[in-house]
Every structure is written in structure tokens, then in C-alpha cells.
Amino acid sequence: MTLDPLQILDVAFLAMLLVIAFAIVRLNNLFAVVMLTGVYSLVSAVWLLVLDAVDVSFTEAAVGAGVSTVLMLGAMLLTAREAKPVSASRRLGPLAVSIAAGAALFYALPDLPPYGAADTPANSYVGLEYLERTGTDTHIPNVVTAVLASYRGFDTFGETVVIFAAGLGVMLLLGLNGRKKKEDSK
Amino acid sequence: MVEFFAERFNYAVVIILMMTGLYVVFSSSNLVKKLVGLSVFQTSVFLLYISVGKVAGGRPPIVEPPHHGEGEAVTGAAAATAEAGHGAETEALVGAEPSHGAEAAHGADAAHGLAPTAPAPAPAGFGGDIPAPDHMTPDGVLDAVYSNPLPHVLILTAIVVGVATLAVGLALVVRIRETYGGIEEDELHQGDLGAERA
């Protein structure tokens, strides 16, 4: 087995993600938990870079690690700083469900193609077609941009509609122009 | 057996990460921490998809034109000819097979075939006067190995939509805090019981 530097990076980043995820489970200080979520997003963004997904990587770094963390920090400041520790008896049910779901996924693991194989069904048909045609169809060098904005333009339009709806929902939930005084605060 | 699991090591770790997120969603009674767990779960699903799209030895799916230096030197008239050539070539690919005959069909086959590295013999349809597209070799196949761009596009959309739903969830948590005075599940239950008694 040859040691590819990318393979070493791959294992290192996965180990970091595991450590961060377990730290998120253990900690009850919400500030630490939220910041660790940002770190988790950032490390996964770097890992995506190793996997050749450059566009996803910088979107995850900007949106996942940046915007989400800011949103969660804001919500945390408006609500609570500490989470109550969960009693041991209340942990058993969730643990059983997670282990059962994980076991089912591990049972399906052999059906997945080997990592990095080029001739899998997922990598054979549509993706390859996009790679071959983008140059002549759209003259955009970045295939991801071409598919996102040109081939699947309507899908991206739908995505912006979803974001608009979400923004509208947040504004309606939190009040449009400043908070109204609560009745019970008088 | 060892090799079998070494080939699927990434998926196994990503499954463990997913289940960690799921466990946080189920076990924690704090609503903000629940959403954090959901976010971890979501990021792990992204990692799974991107892992599937990775091709060993591949490059990011940015197809750079290899003949860039030549392209600069081409005069306007020649560029116009090249454009016309592109049009004709696309037509051949899309399938004017009866008119172009066997050569065009062969060319289309070579362009559609897998193996980006395996060079195919140059069909007559691509020879000489009709240039191949920039990112292809004159044989009509890709000149490098690229990772699959399709999962990247889907996950790009999913990241942005995920942040939008997270924002709505956090806004709901803030409203719950204003109404119930807390974001722990037992406080919410007690608030509900108090409302029923009143």
C-alpha cells in the first residue's frame, strides 16, 4: 500500500472531524458548541478541497462556517448560554436509535463503490456528459458554475425562491420593524 | 477484507459523523444544541455525496483550455472560422448521423465513451479542418481526469438551502424563548402544563 499525501490529509481531516463531533456531544456550554460547529464546517471545507470540490469548499467555508455560525451565535445570545446536561437515562433511547441507524448504514456500506473509482454508475453518465459538453455548449471553463447557472438555471432560481421564503419567514417570526413590547412585560 | 474496508474507509467515518449528529438531535434537550446537531448531520451528508463523486487522481472539474497561447494568436477571421467549426462539430455530436455517415457516428461514440485517459484513434470526422473543442484532445476525449461535477452542484444548492432552513429554525427558537421563557424541553413541557391548568 503506497502512502499518497492526499490520503494522509484525508485521514487527518476525518480524524479532526471525529474529535470535533465528539466534543460537540460532550460540551454543554452553548458558545463553545456553536464555535465548534463553525470549526467543523471549516475543517470539512478543507477536506472538500482534498476531494476536488473547490466550489463546494469555498461555499461551505463562507456560508457553512461563516453565515451559519453568525446566525447561531445571534440566536444563542437571544436565548441561553448554557445547555442543561442530559441525564444518563435520557441518553439511552437516542443512543439505541443512533446505533441502530448506524448499523443499518454499515450494512449498506459494501454496496457502495470503492472510494475514488471512476467507473461507478454515479461517475459515468450525466457528470461525464457535462464535462464533455460544457466547453462547446456554454464556453464556461468551470463545469460546476456552468451546470449551476446554465444547465440547471431554473433549479438555482427555485433555490433563490426558497431563500427568499426563508428570509420572509424569519422576518415574520421576529417582527419586521423592531420588537413589539410584550404584553406581560408591563 | 482489509482492503475492502480500506477502500470504504471514508464512507465508514462519514456514517459515524452522521450518527453523532443524529444522536445530538435526539438526546439534547436544548433547542439550540439540537439545531447544532442537525447542522453536523447535514454537513456529514454533504461529505458523503462529495466522497462518492471523487475520482482517484482527478482534478477539480474546471476544464482549462489547453491551447490558450494559440488562441491568443489567432486573428479575427481565423477565430470566426473556428467558431463555425465548433458549430459543425456540435451538430455532428448531437446527431446528424445519417448525413455525416459512419465517421460522425464513430466520432460521437469516442466522445461519449468513458475512459478519459484512453486515447481513441482519431476518426475522420474530427480530422484537419474541423477543430476539436478546446478541452478535448483532437481525438475527441477529455485530456485529463476530472472529479464528477454533478454532486458538487447538488451539494452547493443544499448548503445554501440548509442555511436558509437553519435561519428559520433559529428564529423559531428565539420566538419560543420569548413565549416560554426557556429553550429546554422540560421547561417547554412545564409551560404547556401550566397553560393547560390555567
Coordinates of N, CA and C in Angstrom, one line a residue, chain A:
Chain A
M1 N 0.9 -1.2 0.0 CA 0.0 0.0 0.0 C 0.9 1.2 0.0
T2 N 0.8 2.1 -1.0 CA 1.6 3.3 -1.1 C 0.9 4.4 -0.3
L3 N 1.7 5.3 0.3 CA 1.2 6.4 1.1 C 1.1 7.6 0.2
D4 N -0.1 7.9 -0.2 CA -0.3 9.1 -1.0 C -0.5 10.3 0.0
P5 N 0.2 11.4 -0.3 CA 0.0 12.5 0.6 C -1.5 12.9 0.8
L6 N -2.2 12.9 -0.3 CA -3.6 13.2 -0.2 C -4.4 12.3 0.7
Q7 N -4.0 11.0 0.7 CA -4.6 10.0 1.5 C -4.3 10.3 3.0
I8 N -3.1 10.8 3.3 CA -2.8 11.1 4.7 C -3.6 12.3 5.1
L9 N -3.7 13.3 4.2 CA -4.5 14.5 4.6 C -6.0 14.1 4.8
D10 N -6.5 13.2 4.0 CA -7.8 12.7 4.1 C -8.1 12.1 5.4
V11 N -7.2 11.2 5.9 CA -7.4 10.5 7.2 C -7.2 11.6 8.3
A12 N -6.3 12.5 8.1 CA -6.1 13.5 9.2 C -7.3 14.4 9.4
F13 N -7.9 14.8 8.3 CA -9.1 15.7 8.4 C -10.3 14.9 8.9
L14 N -10.4 13.7 8.5 CA -11.5 12.9 9.1 C -11.4 12.7 10.6
A15 N -10.1 12.5 11.0 CA -9.9 12.3 12.5 C -10.3 13.6 13.2
M16 N -9.9 14.7 12.6 CA -10.2 16.0 13.3 C -11.7 16.2 13.3
L17 N -12.4 15.8 12.3 CA -13.9 15.9 12.3 C -14.5 15.1 13.4
L18 N -14.0 13.8 13.5 CA -14.5 13.0 14.6 C -14.3 13.6 15.9
V19 N -13.1 14.1 16.2 CA -12.8 14.7 17.5 C -13.8 15.9 17.8
I20 N -13.9 16.7 16.8 CA -14.8 17.9 16.9 C -16.3 17.4 17.2
A21 N -16.7 16.4 16.4 CA -18.1 16.0 16.6 C -18.3 15.4 18.0
F22 N -17.3 14.6 18.5 CA -17.5 14.1 19.9 C -17.4 15.2 20.9
A23 N -16.6 16.2 20.7 CA -16.5 17.4 21.6 C -17.9 18.1 21.6
I24 N -18.5 18.2 20.5 CA -19.9 18.8 20.4 C -20.9 18.0 21.3
V25 N -20.8 16.7 21.2 CA -21.7 15.9 22.0 C -21.4 16.1 23.5
R26 N -20.2 16.2 23.9 CA -19.8 16.3 25.3 C -20.1 17.6 25.9
L27 N -19.9 18.7 25.2 CA -19.9 20.1 25.8 C -21.3 20.5 26.0
N28 N -21.5 21.3 27.1 CA -22.8 21.9 27.4 C -22.8 23.4 27.3
N29 N -21.6 24.0 27.2 CA -21.6 25.5 27.0 C -21.9 25.8 25.6
L30 N -23.0 26.6 25.4 CA -23.5 26.7 24.0 C -22.6 27.5 23.1
F31 N -21.9 28.5 23.8 CA -20.9 29.3 23.0 C -19.8 28.3 22.4
A32 N -19.3 27.4 23.2 CA -18.3 26.5 22.7 C -18.9 25.6 21.7
V33 N -20.1 25.1 21.9 CA -20.7 24.2 20.9 C -20.9 24.9 19.6
V34 N -21.3 26.2 19.6 CA -21.6 26.9 18.3 C -20.2 27.2 17.6
M35 N -19.2 27.6 18.4 CA -17.9 27.8 17.7 C -17.3 26.5 17.2
L36 N -17.5 25.4 17.9 CA -17.0 24.1 17.4 C -17.8 23.7 16.1
T37 N -19.1 24.1 16.0 CA -19.8 23.8 14.7 C -19.1 24.6 13.6
G38 N -18.7 25.9 13.9 CA -18.0 26.6 12.8 C -16.7 25.9 12.5
V39 N -16.0 25.4 13.5 CA -14.7 24.7 13.2 C -15.0 23.5 12.4
Y40 N -16.1 22.8 12.7 CA -16.4 21.6 12.0 C -16.7 21.9 10.5
S41 N -17.4 23.0 10.3 CA -17.7 23.4 8.9 C -16.4 23.7 8.2
L42 N -15.5 24.4 8.9 CA -14.3 24.9 8.2 C -13.4 23.7 7.9
V43 N -13.2 22.7 8.8 CA -12.4 21.6 8.6 C -13.0 20.7 7.4
S44 N -14.3 20.6 7.4 CA -14.9 19.9 6.3 C -14.7 20.6 5.0
A45 N -14.7 22.0 5.0 CA -14.4 22.7 3.8 C -13.0 22.4 3.3
V46 N -12.0 22.3 4.2 CA -10.7 21.9 3.7 C -10.7 20.5 3.2
W47 N -11.4 19.6 3.9 CA -11.5 18.2 3.4 C -12.1 18.2 2.0
L48 N -13.1 19.0 1.8 CA -13.7 19.0 0.4 C -12.7 19.5 -0.6
L49 N -11.8 20.3 -0.2 CA -10.7 20.8 -1.1 C -9.9 19.6 -1.5
V50 N -9.6 18.7 -0.6 CA -8.8 17.5 -0.9 C -9.6 16.6 -1.9
L51 N -10.9 16.7 -1.8 CA -11.8 15.8 -2.7 C -12.1 16.5 -4.0
D52 N -11.3 17.6 -4.4 CA -11.5 18.2 -5.7 C -12.8 19.1 -5.7
A53 N -13.5 19.2 -4.7 CA -14.8 20.0 -4.7 C -14.5 21.4 -4.3
V54 N -13.8 22.2 -5.2 CA -13.4 23.5 -4.8 C -14.5 24.5 -4.6
D55 N -15.5 24.4 -5.5 CA -16.7 25.3 -5.4 C -17.4 25.1 -4.1
V56 N -17.7 23.8 -3.8 CA -18.4 23.4 -2.6 C -17.5 23.8 -1.4
S57 N -16.2 23.7 -1.5 CA -15.3 24.1 -0.4 C -15.5 25.5 0.0
F58 N -15.4 26.4 -1.0 CA -15.5 27.8 -0.5 C -16.9 28.3 -0.2
T59 N -17.9 27.6 -0.8 CA -19.3 27.9 -0.3 C -19.5 27.4 1.2
E60 N -18.9 26.2 1.5 CA -19.0 25.7 2.8 C -18.3 26.6 3.8
A61 N -17.1 27.1 3.4 CA -16.3 28.0 4.3 C -17.0 29.3 4.5
A62 N -17.7 29.9 3.4 CA -18.3 31.2 3.6 C -19.7 31.0 4.2
V63 N -20.5 30.1 3.7 CA -21.9 30.0 4.2 C -22.0 29.1 5.4
G64 N -21.4 27.9 5.3 CA -21.5 27.0 6.4 C -20.7 27.4 7.7
A65 N -19.5 27.8 7.5 CA -18.7 28.2 8.6 C -18.9 29.7 9.0
G66 N -19.2 30.5 8.0 CA -19.4 31.9 8.3 C -20.8 32.3 8.7
V67 N -21.8 32.2 7.7 CA -23.1 32.7 8.0 C -23.8 31.9 9.1
S68 N -23.7 30.6 9.0 CA -24.4 29.7 10.0 C -23.9 30.0 11.4
T69 N -22.6 30.2 11.5 CA -22.1 30.4 12.9 C -22.6 31.8 13.4
V70 N -22.6 32.8 12.5 CA -23.1 34.1 13.0 C -24.6 34.0 13.4
L71 N -25.4 33.3 12.6 CA -26.8 33.1 12.9 C -27.0 32.4 14.2
M72 N -26.2 31.3 14.4 CA -26.3 30.5 15.7 C -25.8 31.3 16.9
L73 N -24.8 32.1 16.7 CA -24.3 33.0 17.8 C -25.4 34.0 18.2
G74 N -26.0 34.6 17.1 CA -27.1 35.6 17.4 C -28.2 34.9 18.2
A75 N -28.6 33.7 17.7 CA -29.7 33.0 18.4 C -29.3 32.7 19.8
M76 N -28.1 32.3 20.0 CA -27.6 31.9 21.3 C -27.6 33.1 22.3
L77 N -27.2 34.3 21.8 CA -27.2 35.5 22.6 C -28.7 35.8 23.0
L78 N -29.6 35.6 22.1 CA -31.0 35.9 22.4 C -31.7 34.9 23.3
T79 N -31.1 33.7 23.5 CA -31.8 32.7 24.2 C -31.1 32.3 25.5
A80 N -30.0 31.5 25.4 CA -29.4 31.0 26.6 C -27.9 30.7 26.3
R81 N -27.1 30.7 27.4 CA -25.7 30.4 27.2 C -25.3 29.0 27.5
E82 N -26.0 28.4 28.4 CA -25.7 27.0 28.9 C -26.8 26.1 28.5
A83 N -26.4 24.9 28.1 CA -27.4 23.8 27.9 C -27.4 23.0 29.2
K84 N -28.6 22.5 29.6 CA -28.7 21.6 30.7 C -28.1 20.3 30.4
P85 N -27.3 19.7 31.3 CA -26.7 18.4 31.0 C -27.8 17.4 30.9
V86 N -27.7 16.4 30.0 CA -28.7 15.4 29.9 C -28.5 14.2 30.8
S87 N -29.5 13.8 31.5 CA -29.4 12.7 32.4 C -29.1 11.4 31.7
A88 N -28.4 10.5 32.4 CA -28.0 9.2 31.8 C -29.1 8.4 31.2
S89 N -30.3 8.4 31.9 CA -31.4 7.6 31.5 C -32.0 8.1 30.2
R90 N -31.9 9.5 30.0 CA -32.4 10.1 28.8 C -31.5 9.9 27.6
R91 N -30.3 9.4 27.9 CA -29.3 9.2 26.8 C -29.5 7.9 26.1
L92 N -30.1 6.9 26.8 CA -30.2 5.5 26.3 C -31.0 5.4 25.0
G93 N -32.2 6.0 25.0 CA -33.0 5.9 23.8 C -32.4 6.4 22.6
P94 N -31.9 7.7 22.6 CA -31.2 8.2 21.4 C -30.0 7.4 21.0
L95 N -29.2 6.9 22.0 CA -28.1 6.1 21.7 C -28.5 4.9 20.9
A96 N -29.6 4.2 21.4 CA -30.0 3.0 20.7 C -30.4 3.3 19.3
V97 N -31.2 4.4 19.1 CA -31.7 4.8 17.8 C -30.5 5.1 16.9
S98 N -29.5 5.8 17.4 CA -28.3 6.2 16.5 C -27.5 5.0 16.1
I99 N -27.3 4.0 17.1 CA -26.6 2.8 16.8 C -27.3 2.0 15.8
A100 N -28.6 1.9 16.0 CA -29.4 1.1 15.0 C -29.3 1.6 13.6
A101 N -29.5 3.0 13.5 CA -29.4 3.6 12.2 C -28.0 3.5 11.6
G102 N -27.0 3.6 12.5 CA -25.6 3.5 12.0 C -25.4 2.0 11.5
A103 N -25.9 1.1 12.3 CA -25.7 -0.3 11.9 C -26.4 -0.6 10.5
A104 N -27.6 0.0 10.3 CA -28.2 -0.2 9.0 C -27.4 0.4 7.9
L105 N -26.8 1.6 8.2 CA -26.0 2.2 7.1 C -24.7 1.4 6.9
F106 N -24.1 0.8 8.0 CA -22.9 0.0 7.8 C -23.2 -1.3 7.0
Y107 N -24.5 -1.8 7.2 CA -24.9 -3.0 6.5 C -25.0 -2.7 5.0
A108 N -25.3 -1.4 4.6 CA -25.4 -1.0 3.2 C -24.0 -0.6 2.7
L109 N -23.0 -0.5 3.5 CA -21.7 0.0 3.1 C -21.1 -0.8 2.0
P110 N -21.1 -2.2 2.0 CA -20.5 -2.9 0.9 C -21.1 -2.6 -0.4
D111 N -22.3 -2.2 -0.5 CA -22.9 -1.9 -1.8 C -22.4 -0.6 -2.4
L112 N -21.7 0.3 -1.6 CA -21.2 1.5 -2.2 C -19.9 1.1 -3.0
P113 N -19.6 1.9 -4.0 CA -18.5 1.6 -4.8 C -17.2 2.0 -4.0
P114 N -16.0 1.4 -4.4 CA -14.8 1.8 -3.7 C -14.5 3.3 -3.9
Y115 N -13.9 3.9 -2.9 CA -13.6 5.3 -2.9 C -12.7 5.6 -4.1
G116 N -13.1 6.6 -4.9 CA -12.2 7.1 -6.0 C -12.3 6.3 -7.3
A117 N -13.2 5.3 -7.3 CA -13.4 4.6 -8.6 C -14.0 5.4 -9.6
A118 N -13.5 5.3 -10.9 CA -14.0 6.2 -11.9 C -15.2 5.6 -12.7
D119 N -15.3 4.3 -12.6 CA -16.3 3.6 -13.5 C -17.6 3.3 -12.7
T120 N -17.9 4.0 -11.6 CA -19.1 3.8 -10.9 C -20.3 4.4 -11.7
P121 N -21.5 3.9 -11.4 CA -22.7 4.5 -12.1 C -22.8 6.0 -11.8
A122 N -22.4 6.4 -10.5 CA -22.6 7.8 -10.2 C -21.6 8.6 -11.0
N123 N -20.5 8.1 -11.4 CA -19.5 8.9 -12.1 C -19.5 8.7 -13.6
S124 N -20.4 7.9 -14.1 CA -20.3 7.5 -15.5 C -21.1 8.3 -16.5
Y125 N -22.3 8.6 -16.2 CA -23.2 9.1 -17.3 C -23.3 10.6 -17.3
V126 N -24.1 11.2 -16.4 CA -24.5 12.6 -16.5 C -23.3 13.5 -16.3
G127 N -22.6 13.2 -15.2 CA -21.4 14.0 -14.9 C -20.4 14.1 -16.0
L128 N -20.1 13.0 -16.6 CA -19.2 12.9 -17.7 C -19.7 13.7 -18.9
E129 N -21.0 13.6 -19.1 CA -21.6 14.3 -20.2 C -21.4 15.8 -20.0
Y130 N -21.7 16.3 -18.8 CA -21.5 17.7 -18.5 C -20.0 18.1 -18.8
L131 N -19.1 17.3 -18.3 CA -17.7 17.6 -18.5 C -17.3 17.8 -20.0
E132 N -17.9 16.9 -20.8 CA -17.6 16.9 -22.3 C -18.3 18.0 -23.0
R133 N -19.5 18.4 -22.6 CA -20.2 19.3 -23.4 C -20.1 20.8 -23.0
T134 N -19.7 21.0 -21.7 CA -19.7 22.4 -21.2 C -18.9 23.3 -22.1
G135 N -17.7 22.8 -22.5 CA -16.9 23.7 -23.3 C -17.6 24.2 -24.6
T136 N -18.3 23.3 -25.3 CA -18.9 23.7 -26.5 C -20.3 24.4 -26.3
D137 N -21.0 23.9 -25.2 CA -22.3 24.5 -25.0 C -22.3 25.9 -24.4
T138 N -21.5 26.0 -23.4 CA -21.6 27.3 -22.7 C -20.4 28.1 -22.7
H139 N -19.2 27.6 -23.0 CA -17.9 28.3 -23.1 C -17.5 28.8 -21.7
I140 N -18.0 28.1 -20.6 CA -17.6 28.4 -19.3 C -16.6 27.3 -18.8
P141 N -15.4 27.7 -18.4 CA -14.4 26.7 -18.0 C -14.8 25.9 -16.8
N142 N -15.4 26.5 -15.8 CA -15.8 25.9 -14.6 C -17.1 25.1 -14.8
V143 N -17.0 23.8 -14.8 CA -18.2 23.0 -15.1 C -19.3 23.2 -14.0
V144 N -18.8 23.3 -12.8 CA -19.8 23.4 -11.7 C -20.7 24.7 -11.9
T145 N -20.0 25.8 -12.2 CA -20.7 27.1 -12.5 C -21.6 26.9 -13.7
A146 N -21.1 26.2 -14.7 CA -22.0 26.1 -15.9 C -23.2 25.3 -15.6
V147 N -23.1 24.2 -14.9 CA -24.3 23.4 -14.6 C -25.2 24.2 -13.7
L148 N -24.6 24.8 -12.7 CA -25.5 25.6 -11.7 C -26.3 26.7 -12.3
A149 N -25.6 27.5 -13.2 CA -26.2 28.7 -13.6 C -26.8 28.5 -15.0
S150 N -26.4 27.5 -15.8 CA -26.9 27.4 -17.1 C -27.8 26.2 -17.3
Y151 N -27.2 25.0 -17.2 CA -28.0 23.8 -17.4 C -29.1 23.7 -16.4
R152 N -28.8 24.0 -15.1 CA -29.8 23.9 -14.1 C -30.2 25.2 -13.6
G153 N -30.3 26.2 -14.5 CA -30.6 27.6 -14.0 C -32.0 27.7 -13.3
F154 N -33.0 26.9 -13.8 CA -34.3 27.0 -13.1 C -34.2 26.5 -11.7
D155 N -33.4 25.4 -11.6 CA -33.2 24.9 -10.2 C -32.6 25.9 -9.3
T156 N -31.6 26.6 -9.8 CA -31.0 27.6 -8.9 C -32.0 28.8 -8.7
F157 N -32.8 29.1 -9.7 CA -33.8 30.1 -9.4 C -34.8 29.6 -8.3
G158 N -35.2 28.4 -8.4 CA -36.0 27.8 -7.3 C -35.3 27.9 -5.9
E159 N -34.0 27.7 -5.9 CA -33.3 27.8 -4.7 C -33.3 29.3 -4.1
T160 N -33.2 30.3 -5.0 CA -33.3 31.6 -4.5 C -34.7 31.9 -4.0
V161 N -35.7 31.3 -4.6 CA -37.1 31.5 -4.1 C -37.2 30.9 -2.7
V162 N -36.5 29.7 -2.5 CA -36.5 29.1 -1.1 C -35.9 30.1 -0.1
I163 N -34.8 30.6 -0.5 CA -34.0 31.5 0.4 C -34.9 32.8 0.7
F164 N -35.6 33.3 -0.4 CA -36.5 34.4 -0.2 C -37.6 34.1 0.8
A165 N -38.2 32.9 0.6 CA -39.2 32.4 1.5 C -38.7 32.3 3.0
A166 N -37.5 31.8 3.1 CA -36.9 31.6 4.4 C -36.7 33.0 5.1
G167 N -36.1 33.9 4.3 CA -35.9 35.2 4.8 C -37.2 35.9 5.3
L168 N -38.3 35.7 4.4 CA -39.6 36.2 4.8 C -40.1 35.6 6.1
G169 N -39.9 34.3 6.2 CA -40.3 33.6 7.4 C -39.6 34.1 8.6
V170 N -38.3 34.3 8.5 CA -37.6 34.9 9.7 C -38.1 36.2 10.1
M171 N -38.3 37.1 9.0 CA -38.8 38.4 9.3 C -40.2 38.4 10.0
L172 N -41.0 37.5 9.5 CA -42.4 37.5 10.1 C -42.3 36.9 11.5
L173 N -41.4 36.0 11.8 CA -41.3 35.4 13.1 C -40.7 36.4 14.1
L174 N -39.8 37.2 13.7 CA -39.1 38.1 14.6 C -39.6 39.5 14.6
G175 N -40.6 39.8 13.7 CA -41.1 41.1 13.7 C -40.4 42.0 12.7
L176 N -41.1 42.7 11.9 CA -40.5 43.4 10.7 C -39.7 44.6 11.2
N177 N -40.3 45.5 12.0 CA -39.6 46.7 12.3 C -39.5 46.8 13.9
G178 N -38.4 46.2 14.4 CA -38.3 46.3 15.8 C -39.2 45.4 16.5
R179 N -38.9 45.1 17.8 CA -39.8 44.2 18.6 C -41.0 45.0 19.1
K180 N -42.2 44.4 19.0 CA -43.3 44.9 19.7 C -43.1 44.6 21.2
K181 N -43.5 45.6 22.1 CA -43.4 45.3 23.5 C -44.3 44.2 23.9
K182 N -43.8 43.2 24.7 CA -44.6 42.1 25.1 C -45.6 42.6 26.1
E183 N -46.8 42.0 26.1 CA -47.9 42.3 27.0 C -47.5 42.1 28.4
D184 N -46.8 40.9 28.7 CA -46.6 40.5 30.0 C -45.4 41.3 30.7
S185 N -44.8 42.2 29.9 CA -43.6 42.9 30.5 C -44.1 44.2 31.2
K186 N -45.3 44.5 31.2 CA -45.8 45.8 31.8 C -45.9 45.7 33.3

